[in-house]
PDB file of C-alpha atoms in Angstrom:
ATOM      1  CA  MET S   1     -11.138  32.178  85.632  1.00 52.00           C
ATOM      2  CA  ALA S   2      -8.853  29.177  86.077  1.00 48.00           C
ATOM      3  CA  ARG S   3      -8.269  27.854  89.586  1.00 53.00           C
ATOM      4  CA  ARG S   4      -4.980  29.385  90.777  1.00 59.00           C
ATOM      5  CA  ASP S   5      -4.040  26.715  93.315  1.00 65.00           C
ATOM      6  CA  ASN S   6      -4.543  22.965  93.168  1.00 71.00           C
ATOM      7  CA  SER S   7      -4.338  22.443  96.926  1.00 78.00           C
ATOM      8  CA  PRO S   8      -7.527  20.906  98.358  1.00 82.00           C
ATOM      9  CA  ASP S   9      -7.246  23.419 101.220  1.00 84.00           C
ATOM     10  CA  PHE S  10      -7.323  26.462  98.923  1.00 87.00           C
ATOM     11  CA  ILE S  11     -10.647  28.332  99.050  1.00 90.00           C
ATOM     12  CA  GLU S  12     -11.124  29.980  95.686  1.00 90.00           C
ATOM     13  CA  ALA S  13     -14.152  31.996  96.809  1.00 91.00           C
ATOM     14  CA  ILE S  14     -12.113  33.849  99.431  1.00 92.00           C
ATOM     15  CA  ALA S  15      -9.375  34.581  96.900  1.00 91.00           C
ATOM     16  CA  ARG S  16     -11.945  35.997  94.471  1.00 93.00           C
ATOM     17  CA  GLY S  17     -13.460  38.156  97.194  1.00 94.00           C
ATOM     18  CA  LEU S  18     -10.038  39.659  97.932  1.00 93.00           C
ATOM     19  CA  ASP S  19      -9.521  40.202  94.187  1.00 93.00           C
ATOM     20  CA  VAL S  20     -12.700  42.289  94.105  1.00 95.00           C
ATOM     21  CA  ILE S  21     -11.599  44.391  97.077  1.00 94.00           C
ATOM     22  CA  ARG S  22      -8.182  44.993  95.491  1.00 90.00           C
ATOM     23  CA  ALA S  23      -9.857  46.063  92.242  1.00 93.00           C
ATOM     24  CA  PHE S  24     -10.616  49.439  93.871  1.00 92.00           C
ATOM     25  CA  GLY S  25      -7.164  50.890  93.317  1.00 80.00           C
ATOM     26  CA  PRO S  26      -5.784  54.426  93.714  1.00 79.00           C
ATOM     27  CA  GLY S  27      -7.987  56.993  91.976  1.00 81.00           C
ATOM     28  CA  GLN S  28     -10.841  54.484  91.582  1.00 84.00           C
ATOM     29  CA  PRO S  29     -13.138  54.991  94.581  1.00 88.00           C
ATOM     30  CA  VAL S  30     -16.248  54.151  92.533  1.00 93.00           C
ATOM     31  CA  MET S  31     -16.355  51.397  89.909  1.00 94.00           C
ATOM     32  CA  SER S  32     -19.010  49.846  87.714  1.00 95.00           C
ATOM     33  CA  LEU S  33     -19.755  46.135  87.802  1.00 95.00           C
ATOM     34  CA  ALA S  34     -18.040  45.758  84.438  1.00 95.00           C
ATOM     35  CA  GLY S  35     -15.008  47.621  85.740  1.00 94.00           C
ATOM     36  CA  VAL S  36     -14.732  45.437  88.836  1.00 95.00           C
ATOM     37  CA  ALA S  37     -15.158  42.271  86.776  1.00 95.00           C
ATOM     38  CA  GLY S  38     -12.454  43.373  84.386  1.00 94.00           C
ATOM     39  CA  ALA S  39      -9.989  44.485  87.065  1.00 93.00           C
ATOM     40  CA  SER S  40     -10.430  41.268  89.058  1.00 93.00           C
ATOM     41  CA  ASP S  41     -10.497  39.006  85.979  1.00 93.00           C
ATOM     42  CA  LEU S  42     -13.825  37.530  87.012  1.00 94.00           C
ATOM     43  CA  PRO S  43     -17.067  36.826  85.120  1.00 94.00           C
ATOM     44  CA  ARG S  44     -19.610  39.563  85.679  1.00 94.00           C
ATOM     45  CA  PRO S  45     -22.103  37.283  87.488  1.00 95.00           C
ATOM     46  CA  THR S  46     -19.357  36.196  89.912  1.00 95.00           C
ATOM     47  CA  ALA S  47     -18.212  39.778  90.511  1.00 95.00           C
ATOM     48  CA  ARG S  48     -21.834  40.817  91.086  1.00 95.00           C
ATOM     49  CA  ARG S  49     -22.432  38.108  93.698  1.00 96.00           C
ATOM     50  CA  ILE S  50     -19.240  39.043  95.519  1.00 96.00           C
ATOM     51  CA  LEU S  51     -20.126  42.742  95.515  1.00 96.00           C
ATOM     52  CA  LEU S  52     -23.610  41.990  96.851  1.00 95.00           C
ATOM     53  CA  THR S  53     -22.088  39.813  99.568  1.00 96.00           C
ATOM     54  CA  LEU S  54     -19.629  42.559 100.518  1.00 95.00           C
ATOM     55  CA  GLU S  55     -22.540  45.009 100.565  1.00 94.00           C
ATOM     56  CA  GLN S  56     -24.534  42.785 102.905  1.00 93.00           C
ATOM     57  CA  LEU S  57     -21.518  42.496 105.219  1.00 92.00           C
ATOM     58  CA  GLY S  58     -20.992  46.256 105.208  1.00 89.00           C
ATOM     59  CA  TYR S  59     -17.723  46.328 103.249  1.00 90.00           C
ATOM     60  CA  ALA S  60     -19.182  47.804 100.025  1.00 93.00           C
ATOM     61  CA  ARG S  61     -22.199  49.852  98.932  1.00 92.00           C
ATOM     62  CA  GLN S  62     -23.954  50.864  95.727  1.00 93.00           C
ATOM     63  CA  VAL S  63     -23.683  54.467  94.596  1.00 90.00           C
ATOM     64  CA  GLY S  64     -25.286  56.234  91.676  1.00 84.00           C
ATOM     65  CA  ALA S  65     -26.502  54.241  88.713  1.00 84.00           C
ATOM     66  CA  GLY S  66     -24.773  50.884  88.870  1.00 85.00           C
ATOM     67  CA  GLY S  67     -21.671  52.005  90.708  1.00 93.00           C
ATOM     68  CA  TYR S  68     -20.000  50.434  93.744  1.00 95.00           C
ATOM     69  CA  GLU S  69     -17.566  51.702  96.332  1.00 93.00           C
ATOM     70  CA  LEU S  70     -15.850  50.249  99.378  1.00 91.00           C
ATOM     71  CA  THR S  71     -16.843  51.463 102.837  1.00 87.00           C
ATOM     72  CA  PRO S  72     -14.504  52.463 105.682  1.00 78.00           C
ATOM     73  CA  ARG S  73     -15.241  49.098 107.255  1.00 79.00           C
ATOM     74  CA  VAL S  74     -12.671  47.596 104.891  1.00 83.00           C
ATOM     75  CA  LEU S  75     -10.047  49.219 107.124  1.00 71.00           C
ATOM     76  CA  ASP S  76     -10.991  46.649 109.782  1.00 71.00           C
ATOM     77  CA  LEU S  77      -9.347  43.974 107.645  1.00 76.00           C
ATOM     78  CA  GLY S  78      -5.994  45.714 107.827  1.00 66.00           C
ATOM     79  CA  MET S  79      -6.398  46.622 111.478  1.00 57.00           C
ATOM     80  CA  SER S  80      -6.864  42.950 112.360  1.00 62.00           C
ATOM     81  CA  TYR S  81      -3.180  42.513 111.539  1.00 55.00           C
ATOM     82  CA  VAL S  82      -2.070  45.508 113.585  1.00 51.00           C
ATOM     83  CA  LEU S  83      -4.295  44.703 116.560  1.00 51.00           C
ATOM     84  CA  SER S  84      -2.929  41.166 116.789  1.00 52.00           C
ATOM     85  CA  ARG S  85       0.585  42.460 117.380  1.00 55.00           C
ATOM     86  CA  GLY S  86       2.486  44.669 119.812  1.00 68.00           C
ATOM     87  CA  LEU S  87       4.636  47.644 118.888  1.00 71.00           C
ATOM     88  CA  TRP S  88       7.757  45.552 118.511  1.00 73.00           C
ATOM     89  CA  GLU S  89       6.126  43.101 116.109  1.00 76.00           C
ATOM     90  CA  VAL S  90       4.697  46.028 114.155  1.00 81.00           C
ATOM     91  CA  ALA S  91       8.178  47.561 113.990  1.00 87.00           C
ATOM     92  CA  ARG S  92      10.133  44.466 113.022  1.00 84.00           C
ATOM     93  CA  PRO S  93       9.337  44.305 109.267  1.00 88.00           C
ATOM     94  CA  HIS S  94      10.137  48.017 108.946  1.00 92.00           C
ATOM     95  CA  MET S  95      13.431  47.469 110.767  1.00 91.00           C
ATOM     96  CA  GLU S  96      14.337  44.513 108.581  1.00 90.00           C
ATOM     97  CA  ALA S  97      13.778  46.650 105.491  1.00 92.00           C
ATOM     98  CA  LEU S  98      15.948  49.390 107.005  1.00 92.00           C
ATOM     99  CA  VAL S  99      18.758  46.944 107.766  1.00 91.00           C
ATOM    100  CA  SER S 100      18.521  45.585 104.221  1.00 90.00           C
ATOM    101  CA  ARG S 101      18.946  49.085 102.769  1.00 92.00           C
ATOM    102  CA  THR S 102      21.650  50.384 105.115  1.00 93.00           C
ATOM    103  CA  ARG S 103      23.497  47.088 105.734  1.00 90.00           C
ATOM    104  CA  GLU S 104      23.866  48.215 109.349  1.00 91.00           C
ATOM    105  CA  SER S 105      22.237  46.913 112.525  1.00 90.00           C
ATOM    106  CA  SER S 106      19.120  48.596 113.924  1.00 92.00           C
ATOM    107  CA  SER S 107      17.638  48.626 117.418  1.00 90.00           C
ATOM    108  CA  ILE S 108      14.723  49.942 119.450  1.00 89.00           C
ATOM    109  CA  ALA S 109      15.309  50.868 123.077  1.00 88.00           C
ATOM    110  CA  GLN S 110      13.475  52.313 126.039  1.00 88.00           C
ATOM    111  CA  LEU S 111      14.715  54.031 129.180  1.00 89.00           C
ATOM    112  CA  ASP S 112      15.168  52.030 132.378  1.00 86.00           C
ATOM    113  CA  GLY S 113      16.588  54.380 134.994  1.00 87.00           C
ATOM    114  CA  SER S 114      19.827  55.881 133.711  1.00 91.00           C
ATOM    115  CA  ASP S 115      20.254  53.070 131.179  1.00 90.00           C
ATOM    116  CA  ILE S 116      18.649  52.143 127.908  1.00 90.00           C
ATOM    117  CA  VAL S 117      17.476  48.591 127.321  1.00 84.00           C
ATOM    118  CA  TYR S 118      17.271  47.135 123.843  1.00 83.00           C
ATOM    119  CA  VAL S 119      13.752  45.771 123.409  1.00 79.00           C
ATOM    120  CA  THR S 120      13.990  44.943 119.705  1.00 79.00           C
ATOM    121  CA  ARG S 121      17.087  44.452 117.634  1.00 77.00           C
ATOM    122  CA  VAL S 122      17.367  42.851 114.220  1.00 75.00           C
ATOM    123  CA  ALA S 123      19.565  39.740 114.283  1.00 59.00           C
ATOM    124  CA  VAL S 124      20.869  40.465 117.811  1.00 56.00           C
ATOM    125  CA  PRO S 125      19.443  39.188 121.139  1.00 55.00           C
ATOM    126  CA  ILE S 126      17.407  41.759 123.062  1.00 64.00           C
ATOM    127  CA  GLY S 127      18.011  42.805 126.654  1.00 70.00           C
ATOM    128  CA  THR S 128      21.337  44.578 126.094  1.00 76.00           C
ATOM    129  CA  ARG S 129      21.833  47.469 128.507  1.00 85.00           C
ATOM    130  CA  PHE S 130      23.988  50.602 128.048  1.00 91.00           C
ATOM    131  CA  PRO S 131      24.360  53.948 129.841  1.00 94.00           C
ATOM    132  CA  ALA S 132      21.756  56.229 128.259  1.00 95.00           C
ATOM    133  CA  MET S 133      23.633  59.514 127.893  1.00 96.00           C
ATOM    134  CA  GLN S 134      26.424  58.030 125.793  1.00 95.00           C
ATOM    135  CA  THR S 135      24.133  56.417 123.202  1.00 95.00           C
ATOM    136  CA  SER S 136      22.104  57.982 120.423  1.00 96.00           C
ATOM    137  CA  LEU S 137      19.038  56.035 121.586  1.00 95.00           C
ATOM    138  CA  GLY S 138      19.457  57.295 125.117  1.00 96.00           C
ATOM    139  CA  LYS S 139      19.905  60.890 124.039  1.00 97.00           C
ATOM    140  CA  VAL S 140      16.629  60.761 122.105  1.00 97.00           C
ATOM    141  CA  LEU S 141      14.776  59.325 125.084  1.00 96.00           C
ATOM    142  CA  LEU S 142      16.332  61.723 127.585  1.00 97.00           C
ATOM    143  CA  ALA S 143      15.653  64.701 125.313  1.00 97.00           C
ATOM    144  CA  ALA S 144      11.951  63.854 125.456  1.00 96.00           C
ATOM    145  CA  LEU S 145      11.988  64.512 129.214  1.00 95.00           C
ATOM    146  CA  PRO S 146      12.068  67.878 130.965  1.00 94.00           C
ATOM    147  CA  LEU S 147      15.676  68.682 131.826  1.00 93.00           C
ATOM    148  CA  THR S 148      15.117  68.315 135.564  1.00 94.00           C
ATOM    149  CA  GLU S 149      13.547  64.889 135.031  1.00 95.00           C
ATOM    150  CA  ALA S 150      16.411  63.839 132.745  1.00 94.00           C
ATOM    151  CA  GLU S 151      18.941  64.838 135.413  1.00 94.00           C
ATOM    152  CA  ARG S 152      16.980  62.915 138.045  1.00 93.00           C
ATOM    153  CA  VAL S 153      17.018  59.817 135.847  1.00 93.00           C
ATOM    154  CA  LEU S 154      20.736  60.164 135.116  1.00 94.00           C
ATOM    155  CA  ALA S 155      21.477  60.417 138.816  1.00 93.00           C
ATOM    156  CA  GLU S 156      20.450  56.784 139.209  1.00 91.00           C
ATOM    157  CA  PRO S 157      23.393  54.335 139.136  1.00 91.00           C
ATOM    158  CA  SER S 158      23.852  52.501 135.860  1.00 90.00           C
ATOM    159  CA  ARG S 159      23.342  48.755 135.948  1.00 86.00           C
ATOM    160  CA  SER S 160      25.099  48.180 132.636  1.00 88.00           C
ATOM    161  CA  GLY S 161      28.528  47.427 134.087  1.00 88.00           C
ATOM    162  CA  ILE S 162      30.070  49.650 131.394  1.00 90.00           C
ATOM    163  CA  THR S 163      32.251  52.713 131.915  1.00 92.00           C
ATOM    164  CA  PRO S 164      31.688  54.945 128.885  1.00 94.00           C
ATOM    165  CA  ARG S 165      34.431  57.041 127.275  1.00 94.00           C
ATOM    166  CA  TRP S 166      32.478  60.300 127.441  1.00 94.00           C
ATOM    167  CA  GLN S 167      31.771  61.618 130.931  1.00 95.00           C
ATOM    168  CA  PRO S 168      29.877  64.918 130.436  1.00 94.00           C
ATOM    169  CA  ASP S 169      29.105  67.296 133.275  1.00 94.00           C
ATOM    170  CA  ALA S 170      25.633  68.802 133.802  1.00 94.00           C
ATOM    171  CA  THR S 171      26.316  71.724 131.458  1.00 95.00           C
ATOM    172  CA  GLU S 172      27.458  69.428 128.641  1.00 95.00           C
ATOM    173  CA  ARG S 173      24.500  67.121 129.150  1.00 95.00           C
ATOM    174  CA  ALA S 174      22.024  69.993 128.998  1.00 95.00           C
ATOM    175  CA  ALA S 175      23.612  71.388 125.817  1.00 96.00           C
ATOM    176  CA  SER S 176      23.630  67.974 124.159  1.00 96.00           C
ATOM    177  CA  LEU S 177      19.979  67.303 124.938  1.00 96.00           C
ATOM    178  CA  ARG S 178      18.929  70.785 123.774  1.00 96.00           C
ATOM    179  CA  GLU S 179      20.598  70.052 120.447  1.00 96.00           C
ATOM    180  CA  VAL S 180      18.731  66.762 120.126  1.00 97.00           C
ATOM    181  CA  ARG S 181      15.404  68.458 120.866  1.00 95.00           C
ATOM    182  CA  ALA S 182      16.115  71.163 118.292  1.00 95.00           C
ATOM    183  CA  ARG S 183      16.987  68.874 115.385  1.00 95.00           C
ATOM    184  CA  GLY S 184      14.854  65.852 116.243  1.00 96.00           C
ATOM    185  CA  TRP S 185      17.575  63.207 116.131  1.00 97.00           C
ATOM    186  CA  ALA S 186      20.708  62.247 118.037  1.00 97.00           C
ATOM    187  CA  LEU S 187      24.217  61.186 117.105  1.00 96.00           C
ATOM    188  CA  THR S 188      26.900  59.431 119.106  1.00 95.00           C
ATOM    189  CA  ASP S 189      30.413  59.050 117.769  1.00 95.00           C
ATOM    190  CA  GLU S 190      32.566  56.740 119.898  1.00 94.00           C
ATOM    191  CA  GLN S 191      31.208  58.308 123.095  1.00 94.00           C
ATOM    192  CA  LEU S 192      30.226  54.942 124.539  1.00 94.00           C
ATOM    193  CA  ALA S 193      33.199  52.897 123.365  1.00 92.00           C
ATOM    194  CA  PRO S 194      35.817  52.997 120.583  1.00 94.00           C
ATOM    195  CA  GLY S 195      34.452  52.153 117.168  1.00 94.00           C
ATOM    196  CA  ILE S 196      30.756  52.570 118.003  1.00 91.00           C
ATOM    197  CA  ARG S 197      28.911  55.204 115.988  1.00 95.00           C
ATOM    198  CA  SER S 198      25.140  55.548 115.670  1.00 95.00           C
ATOM    199  CA  VAL S 199      22.240  57.843 114.897  1.00 97.00           C
ATOM    200  CA  ALA S 200      18.769  57.609 116.472  1.00 97.00           C
ATOM    201  CA  VAL S 201      15.295  59.109 116.125  1.00 97.00           C
ATOM    202  CA  PRO S 202      12.160  58.958 118.296  1.00 96.00           C
ATOM    203  CA  LEU S 203       9.171  56.641 117.893  1.00 95.00           C
ATOM    204  CA  ARG S 204       5.907  58.334 118.849  1.00 92.00           C
ATOM    205  CA  ASP S 205       2.412  57.244 119.747  1.00 87.00           C
ATOM    206  CA  GLY S 206      -0.801  58.689 118.372  1.00 85.00           C
ATOM    207  CA  ASP S 207      -0.611  61.640 120.766  1.00 87.00           C
ATOM    208  CA  GLY S 208       2.928  62.544 119.701  1.00 90.00           C
ATOM    209  CA  ARG S 209       4.593  61.232 122.860  1.00 91.00           C
ATOM    210  CA  VAL S 210       8.005  59.608 122.536  1.00 93.00           C
ATOM    211  CA  ILE S 211       7.546  55.952 123.488  1.00 89.00           C
ATOM    212  CA  ALA S 212      10.888  54.530 122.331  1.00 91.00           C
ATOM    213  CA  ALA S 213      13.851  55.298 120.084  1.00 94.00           C
ATOM    214  CA  LEU S 214      15.102  53.652 116.901  1.00 95.00           C
ATOM    215  CA  ASN S 215      18.691  53.716 115.668  1.00 95.00           C
ATOM    216  CA  VAL S 216      21.130  52.657 113.007  1.00 95.00           C
ATOM    217  CA  ASN S 217      24.357  51.428 114.537  1.00 92.00           C
ATOM    218  CA  SER S 218      27.659  51.227 112.667  1.00 93.00           C
ATOM    219  CA  HIS S 219      31.412  50.738 113.057  1.00 93.00           C
ATOM    220  CA  ALA S 220      33.359  53.967 112.862  1.00 92.00           C
ATOM    221  CA  ALA S 221      36.078  52.355 110.740  1.00 93.00           C
ATOM    222  CA  GLU S 222      33.547  51.224 108.134  1.00 92.00           C
ATOM    223  CA  THR S 223      30.912  53.967 108.007  1.00 93.00           C
ATOM    224  CA  PRO S 224      31.941  57.642 107.730  1.00 94.00           C
ATOM    225  CA  LEU S 225      29.849  60.225 109.554  1.00 94.00           C
ATOM    226  CA  GLU S 226      28.699  61.727 106.268  1.00 95.00           C
ATOM    227  CA  VAL S 227      27.252  58.356 105.242  1.00 95.00           C
ATOM    228  CA  LEU S 228      25.584  57.827 108.616  1.00 95.00           C
ATOM    229  CA  THR S 229      23.925  61.257 108.667  1.00 95.00           C
ATOM    230  CA  GLY S 230      23.600  61.909 104.947  1.00 96.00           C
ATOM    231  CA  LYS S 231      22.440  58.495 103.703  1.00 95.00           C
ATOM    232  CA  HIS S 232      21.241  56.409 106.654  1.00 96.00           C
ATOM    233  CA  LEU S 233      19.509  59.139 108.657  1.00 97.00           C
ATOM    234  CA  PRO S 234      16.861  59.942 105.992  1.00 96.00           C
ATOM    235  CA  LEU S 235      16.022  56.220 105.752  1.00 96.00           C
ATOM    236  CA  LEU S 236      15.891  56.024 109.542  1.00 96.00           C
ATOM    237  CA  LEU S 237      13.483  58.970 109.738  1.00 97.00           C
ATOM    238  CA  GLN S 238      11.282  57.399 107.082  1.00 95.00           C
ATOM    239  CA  THR S 239      11.237  54.083 108.939  1.00 95.00           C
ATOM    240  CA  ALA S 240      10.425  55.733 112.271  1.00 95.00           C
ATOM    241  CA  GLY S 241       7.552  57.587 110.632  1.00 94.00           C
ATOM    242  CA  ALA S 242       6.130  54.339 109.250  1.00 93.00           C
ATOM    243  CA  ILE S 243       6.408  52.549 112.600  1.00 92.00           C
ATOM    244  CA  SER S 244       4.853  55.484 114.465  1.00 93.00           C
ATOM    245  CA  ALA S 245       2.002  55.636 111.946  1.00 90.00           C
ATOM    246  CA  ASP S 246       1.283  51.920 112.369  1.00 86.00           C
ATOM    247  CA  TRP S 247       1.306  52.273 116.135  1.00 85.00           C
ATOM    248  CA  ALA S 248      -0.962  55.326 115.997  1.00 84.00           C
ATOM    249  CA  ALA S 249      -3.366  53.338 113.825  1.00 79.00           C
ATOM    250  CA  TYR S 250      -3.364  50.580 116.433  1.00 72.00           C
ATOM    251  CA  GLN S 251      -4.171  53.093 119.147  1.00 69.00           C
ATOM    252  CA  SER S 252      -6.990  54.678 117.151  1.00 71.00           C
ATOM    253  CA  VAL S 253      -9.084  51.507 117.075  1.00 64.00           C
ATOM    254  CA  PRO S 254     -11.375  51.097 120.120  1.00 61.00           C
ATOM    255  CA  GLN S 255     -10.540  47.979 122.083  1.00 53.00           C
ATOM    256  CA  VAL S 256     -13.675  45.878 122.539  1.00 48.00           C
ATOM    257  CA  LYS S 257     -14.697  42.947 124.653  1.00 45.00           C
ATOM    258  CA  VAL S 258     -17.436  40.461 123.845  1.00 39.00           C
ATOM    259  CA  SER S 259     -20.037  39.573 126.435  1.00 40.00           C
ATOM    260  CA  ALA S 260     -20.250  35.852 127.084  1.00 37.00           C
ATOM    261  CA  ALA S 261     -24.005  36.147 127.594  1.00 40.00           C
ATOM    262  CA  ASN S 262     -24.472  38.033 124.328  1.00 42.00           C
ATOM    263  CA  PRO S 263     -21.653  37.510 121.801  1.00 40.00           C
ATOM    264  CA  SER S 264     -23.059  40.222 119.549  1.00 42.00           C
ATOM    265  CA  ALA S 265     -22.790  42.875 122.263  1.00 38.00           C
ATOM    266  CA  THR S 266     -19.533  44.790 122.589  1.00 37.00           C
ATOM    267  CA  ASP S 267     -18.330  47.322 125.083  1.00 37.00           C
ATOM    268  CA  GLU S 268     -15.343  49.591 124.905  1.00 37.00           C
ATOM    269  CA  ALA S 269     -12.606  48.255 127.111  1.00 35.00           C
ATOM    270  CA  SER S 270     -11.393  50.540 129.841  1.00 29.00           C
TER     271      SER S 270
END
């Protein structure tokens, strides 16, 4: 196989090892040496040495007569990416793809008293604060709380400095949050300020708890409600599912610490 990169810093052996791992595609859990060599475009002796190395490291094993399969340890390679990042960094590429498809802005927010605070927003500085009840993000977050807790939170003075258009009483708030709980997403249509229209869905951890909310935000004059709920909402739900799945995967991996006295010894972190 011809060298694929002429840079003196390029390590061909690592690239070939990754080629062998990628050779085990969908529907091919077990492959012969010849099959791996063919799929990775490598000579059979090279493919064999790589497979034996992966076997010694615990990433592959021999099965049957001349067959090979990957082991679950290969998942560690992908988890290294997830574990090196927080939720917001995990979410960002998904949000960028969502913004590319909807051509609208997208944000993640969390509750802070009776306000929401934007913690991640594509192409817009974070830290923006709005009254929670008048935003789709806030409705999602408040709906995840027991009603009495939501009312306690909303009783706190807003620090946003904004007076929203919609000023619901307790009965209206309760009805609105019940609707959000029932359908699993929230809509706001110029309730915060003229021209602001958005839809939001929850982000969940591995135990199903709502940890934040994700939205698509649009201008009422440019995006009809039927586009926001009929076209953007399904993409938003799909994106939230992908982010939640990545975060759940992060949570499922035991956090370990290495003993300075014995680098090979690991203990589960508390």
